[in-house]
Amino acid sequence: MARGCGTKLLTTVFLLAMVGLFVQLQLGGTGDNFQYGIVLDAGSTHTSLFVYKWPSGKENNTGVVGQMFSCTVKGPGISAYVNDTAAAGESLRSCMDSAVAQLPGKKCKSTPVYLGATAGMRLLRKQNPSVSDAILRAVSSVLHSYPLSFRGARILSGQEEGAFSWTTANYLLSNFITYDWFGHWLRPVSAVTVGALDLGGASTQISFVPAETIEVPGDAVRFRLYGYNYTVYTHSYLCYGKDQALKQLLAQLVKDNPKVTSLDNPCYPRGYRVNVTMGGIFGSPCTEQGRPGGSSPGHSLLFVGTGQPHSCQENVQRIFNLTFCSHSHCSFNGVYQPDLTGNFLAFSAFYYTMKFLNLTDPSQKYSADQVNETIWKFCSLSWEETRTLDPTQQEDTLANYCSVANYIYTLLTKGYKFNETSWTNVAFQKQAGETQLGWALGYMLNLTNTMPAEISSSSFSLQIAIISILSTIAILSFVACLCIQLQIRDNGYMPL
C-alpha cells in the first residue's frame, strides 16, 4: 500500500513540475497580455499601415515583436494632396478603422501610433514647405481623433529610413539576439548582420556593416543593441527611387530632342504609345533643372516604345555619374561607399520587380548574367506580348517594368558595385517570416524602447533559477518513480 501511494505521489509531483515548467517557459513569468503599436509608412506612392504585437511583460528585456495586421491606404501617397491637404488625413480613416478593430478595447489608449513620411514628403518639403507642413497637420488631426496614443507625424531623413530598414531586417532574422530553449535571449554564436537594400518611389537606401572604417562621418550610424555596438554605413539617394528614376529617363530623352513632340523610348515595349505632359516629367525637383525653355507644364509629348534592350540600358546608365569620385571608394554621383561585405536583403520595389520576372525563388541562386539575360528577353517583347503576361496589372505598370528592371540592374551593378560574385549574396524578399521588411518595424522598436540597449539580467536570472528548480524536481521525481517501479518488478510487489 505504502509503495503504491509513494509511486502515485511521486508521479503527481513529476507531472506538477512538468506543468509548472511548461507554464514558466510559455509565459516567462510575465503573464499572457500583449501590447500593440501602429506605424503608418507614408511613402511617395502610397501609405501602408502596420499593427505590431508583443508580450507586454517583455517590453524592456526581450521585445519579441511581430506583425499582426497590415493595410494599404487607398489612393496616392500623402505628398500628392497638395491641392487638398485635408484629404491627406481623411484618406487614412479606412485603414485606421480596420486597425482599431484589431485591438482589444482595453488596449486602445495605451497603443502608440506613429506616422513617418519618407522621400515623397522630403521632396515636397523642398518644393513647398508650407504645404508639406499643412499635410502633416491634416494627418495628425485625423490620427489624434482616434482613441489611441498618437505619438506624432513627421518626415524621416533618408539616413533614418536606411538605418531603421537595416534594424528591421536584422531583428527579424534574429541576428542581434535569439531565443534559447528556455525562452530567453542569447546572442547567436558568430553573430553577423545582413545589409539592407530598399527601393521606394522617390529614394533608395543602402545600409550595411562594412569591414573598414567609414571615411565620411555623415554616412555612419552607431547603434548599441543588446549590449553590442554596431557601426552601420547607410546612404539614401533622393531622386533615385523608381518613379523619380523613370522621370529622369524621360527627361533625358526630351533633352536629347527638345523640339520634337514624338519621341522613341527604347525601354517601352515595342508598339506601346503614351502621352506624357511636360509637367509630369519636369514638375519634380529631381528633373526641373532640365526642362526645356519656353515649354508649358501642360504641353503633351508622345512616347513610342521601340523595345531595344541595349539602347535602354545605355539610356539608364546616363542618369548615373559613374566617373567622378573624390574618396577611396564611390558608388555613383561621387558618393562615398565602402566595399560591399556580407549578405544583403533587397525589398520593396526591388522585390516586386524581380518577382514579376520570376527571379525571387529562394531555392535558386541567380547570377548577375542570368538576371541580365532575363531582363534582355523581357525588354525585347512587343506590347501585345507584354500585356498577356499579367492582364490584371495596370498598363503603365506593365509598360514600365523594362525601365525599372534595367534601372535596378544598373543601380546594383554599376552603382552599388555588386559583381558576379557578390550578386549571389543578394536575396530579394518581401518579408521575413510573417513581417514585412522596411523601416516601419525598426522605427517602432526604437521609439517604444521595445528593443533595449542592454539585456536586463535580474529577471533573466530569476527565471533561470525557477526553471532550474522545476527541472530538478521533475528529473528527481522521474528517477524516483523509475527506481520504485524497478524495485516492484524485481521483488514481485504489486502497487495498490
Coordinates of N, CA, C and O in Angstrom, one line a residue, residues 266-327:
P266 N 13.3 53.5 -76.1 CA 13.8 52.1 -76.2 C 13.4 51.2 -75.0 O 13.5 50.0 -75.1
C267 N 13.0 51.8 -73.9 CA 12.7 51.0 -72.7 C 11.2 50.6 -72.7 O 10.8 49.7 -71.9
Y268 N 10.4 51.3 -73.5 CA 8.9 50.9 -73.6 C 8.8 49.7 -74.5 O 9.6 49.6 -75.5
P269 N 7.8 48.8 -74.3 CA 7.6 47.7 -75.2 C 7.3 48.1 -76.6 O 6.7 49.2 -76.8
R270 N 7.8 47.4 -77.6 CA 7.6 47.7 -79.0 C 6.1 47.9 -79.3 O 5.3 47.0 -79.0
G271 N 5.7 49.0 -79.7 CA 4.3 49.3 -80.1 C 3.5 50.0 -79.0 O 2.3 50.4 -79.2
Y272 N 4.1 50.2 -77.8 CA 3.4 50.9 -76.7 C 3.5 52.4 -77.0 O 4.5 52.9 -77.4
R273 N 2.4 53.1 -76.8 CA 2.3 54.6 -77.0 C 1.7 55.2 -75.8 O 0.6 54.7 -75.4
V274 N 2.2 56.3 -75.4 CA 1.6 57.0 -74.3 C 2.0 58.5 -74.4 O 3.1 58.9 -74.8
N275 N 1.0 59.3 -74.0 CA 1.2 60.8 -73.9 C 1.5 61.2 -72.5 O 0.9 60.8 -71.5
V276 N 2.6 62.0 -72.3 CA 3.0 62.5 -71.0 C 3.2 64.0 -71.1 O 3.8 64.5 -72.1
T277 N 2.7 64.7 -70.1 CA 2.9 66.2 -70.1 C 4.3 66.6 -69.7 O 4.9 65.9 -69.0
M278 N 4.6 67.8 -70.0 CA 5.9 68.4 -69.6 C 5.9 68.5 -68.0 O 6.9 68.2 -67.4
G279 N 4.8 68.8 -67.5 CA 4.7 68.9 -66.0 C 4.9 67.6 -65.4 O 5.4 67.4 -64.3
G280 N 4.4 66.5 -66.0 CA 4.5 65.1 -65.5 C 6.0 64.7 -65.5 O 6.4 63.8 -64.7
I281 N 6.8 65.3 -66.3 CA 8.2 64.9 -66.4 C 9.1 65.8 -65.6 O 9.9 65.4 -64.8
F282 N 8.8 67.2 -65.8 CA 9.7 68.1 -65.2 C 9.2 68.9 -64.0 O 9.8 69.8 -63.5
G283 N 8.0 68.4 -63.5 CA 7.4 69.0 -62.3 C 8.0 68.6 -61.0 O 7.5 68.9 -59.9
S284 N 9.1 67.8 -61.0 CA 9.7 67.3 -59.8 C 11.1 68.0 -59.6 O 11.8 68.4 -60.5
P285 N 11.5 68.2 -58.3 CA 12.8 68.8 -58.0 C 13.9 67.9 -58.6 O 15.0 68.4 -58.8
C286 N 13.6 66.7 -58.9 CA 14.7 65.8 -59.5 C 14.9 66.0 -60.9 O 16.0 65.6 -61.5
T287 N 14.0 66.7 -61.6 CA 14.1 66.9 -63.1 C 14.0 68.3 -63.5 O 14.2 68.6 -64.7
E288 N 13.5 69.2 -62.6 CA 13.1 70.5 -63.1 C 14.3 71.3 -63.7 O 14.0 72.2 -64.5
Q289 N 15.5 71.0 -63.4 CA 16.6 71.7 -64.0 C 16.8 71.5 -65.5 O 17.4 72.3 -66.2
G290 N 16.2 70.4 -66.0 CA 16.4 70.0 -67.4 C 15.3 70.4 -68.3 O 15.3 70.1 -69.4
R291 N 14.3 71.1 -67.7 CA 13.1 71.4 -68.5 C 13.5 72.4 -69.6 O 14.1 73.4 -69.4
P292 N 13.1 72.1 -70.9 CA 13.4 73.0 -72.0 C 12.7 74.3 -71.8 O 11.6 74.4 -71.3
G293 N 13.4 75.4 -72.1 CA 12.9 76.7 -72.0 C 11.7 76.9 -72.9 O 11.6 76.5 -74.0
G294 N 10.7 77.7 -72.4 CA 9.5 78.0 -73.2 C 8.4 77.0 -73.2 O 7.3 77.2 -73.8
S295 N 8.6 75.8 -72.6 CA 7.6 74.7 -72.7 C 6.7 74.9 -71.5 O 7.1 75.2 -70.4
S296 N 5.4 74.7 -71.7 CA 4.4 74.8 -70.6 C 4.2 73.5 -70.0 O 4.4 72.4 -70.6
P297 N 3.8 73.5 -68.7 CA 3.6 72.2 -68.0 C 2.6 71.3 -68.6 O 2.6 70.1 -68.6
G298 N 1.6 71.9 -69.3 CA 0.5 71.2 -69.9 C 0.8 70.7 -71.3 O 0.0 69.9 -71.9
H299 N 2.0 71.0 -71.8 CA 2.3 70.6 -73.2 C 2.5 69.1 -73.2 O 3.2 68.5 -72.3
S300 N 1.9 68.4 -74.1 CA 2.0 66.9 -74.2 C 3.0 66.4 -75.2 O 3.1 66.9 -76.3
L301 N 3.7 65.3 -74.8 CA 4.6 64.6 -75.6 C 4.2 63.2 -75.8 O 3.7 62.5 -74.9
L302 N 4.4 62.7 -77.0 CA 4.0 61.3 -77.3 C 5.3 60.4 -77.3 O 6.3 60.7 -78.0
F303 N 5.3 59.4 -76.5 CA 6.4 58.5 -76.4 C 6.0 57.2 -77.0 O 5.0 56.6 -76.7
V304 N 6.8 56.7 -77.9 CA 6.5 55.4 -78.7 C 7.6 54.4 -78.3 O 8.8 54.6 -78.5
G305 N 7.1 53.2 -77.8 CA 8.1 52.2 -77.4 C 8.7 51.5 -78.6 O 8.0 51.2 -79.6
T306 N 10.0 51.2 -78.5 CA 10.7 50.5 -79.6 C 11.3 49.2 -79.1 O 11.8 48.4 -79.9
G307 N 11.3 49.0 -77.8 CA 11.7 47.7 -77.3 C 13.1 47.3 -77.7 O 13.4 46.2 -78.2
Q308 N 14.1 48.1 -77.3 CA 15.5 47.9 -77.7 C 16.3 47.8 -76.4 O 16.8 48.8 -75.8
P309 N 16.6 46.6 -75.9 CA 17.3 46.4 -74.6 C 18.6 47.1 -74.5 O 18.9 47.7 -73.5
H310 N 19.4 46.9 -75.5 CA 20.8 47.5 -75.4 C 20.7 49.1 -75.3 O 21.3 49.7 -74.5
S311 N 19.9 49.7 -76.1 CA 19.7 51.1 -76.1 C 19.1 51.6 -74.8 O 19.4 52.6 -74.2
C312 N 18.2 50.7 -74.3 CA 17.5 51.0 -73.0 C 18.6 51.1 -71.9 O 18.6 52.0 -71.1
Q313 N 19.5 50.1 -71.8 CA 20.5 50.1 -70.8 C 21.4 51.3 -70.9 O 21.8 51.8 -69.9
E314 N 21.8 51.6 -72.1 CA 22.6 52.8 -72.3 C 22.0 54.1 -71.8 O 22.6 54.9 -71.1
N315 N 20.7 54.2 -72.0 CA 20.0 55.4 -71.5 C 19.9 55.4 -70.0 O 20.0 56.4 -69.4
V316 N 19.6 54.2 -69.4 CA 19.6 54.1 -67.9 C 20.9 54.5 -67.3 O 20.9 55.3 -66.3
Q317 N 22.0 54.1 -67.9 CA 23.3 54.4 -67.3 C 23.6 55.9 -67.3 O 24.3 56.4 -66.5
R318 N 22.9 56.6 -68.2 CA 23.2 58.1 -68.4 C 22.7 58.9 -67.2 O 23.1 60.0 -67.0
I319 N 21.8 58.3 -66.4 CA 21.3 59.1 -65.2 C 22.2 58.9 -64.0 O 21.9 59.6 -63.0
F320 N 23.2 58.1 -64.2 CA 24.2 58.0 -63.1 C 25.5 58.6 -63.5 O 25.9 58.5 -64.7
N321 N 26.2 59.3 -62.6 CA 27.6 59.7 -62.9 C 28.5 58.7 -62.3 O 28.6 58.6 -61.1
L322 N 29.1 57.9 -63.1 CA 29.9 56.7 -62.7 C 31.4 57.0 -62.8 O 32.2 56.1 -62.6
T323 N 31.8 58.3 -63.0 CA 33.2 58.5 -63.2 C 33.8 59.4 -62.1 O 35.0 59.2 -61.6
F324 N 33.1 60.3 -61.5 CA 33.6 61.2 -60.5 C 33.7 60.5 -59.1 O 32.7 59.9 -58.7
C325 N 34.8 60.7 -58.5 CA 35.0 60.1 -57.1 C 36.1 60.8 -56.4 O 37.3 60.7 -56.9
S326 N 35.9 61.4 -55.3 CA 37.0 62.1 -54.5 C 37.3 61.3 -53.3 O 38.0 61.8 -52.4
H327 N 36.8 60.1 -53.1 CA 37.1 59.2 -52.0 C 37.8 57.9 -52.4 O 38.0 57.7 -53.6

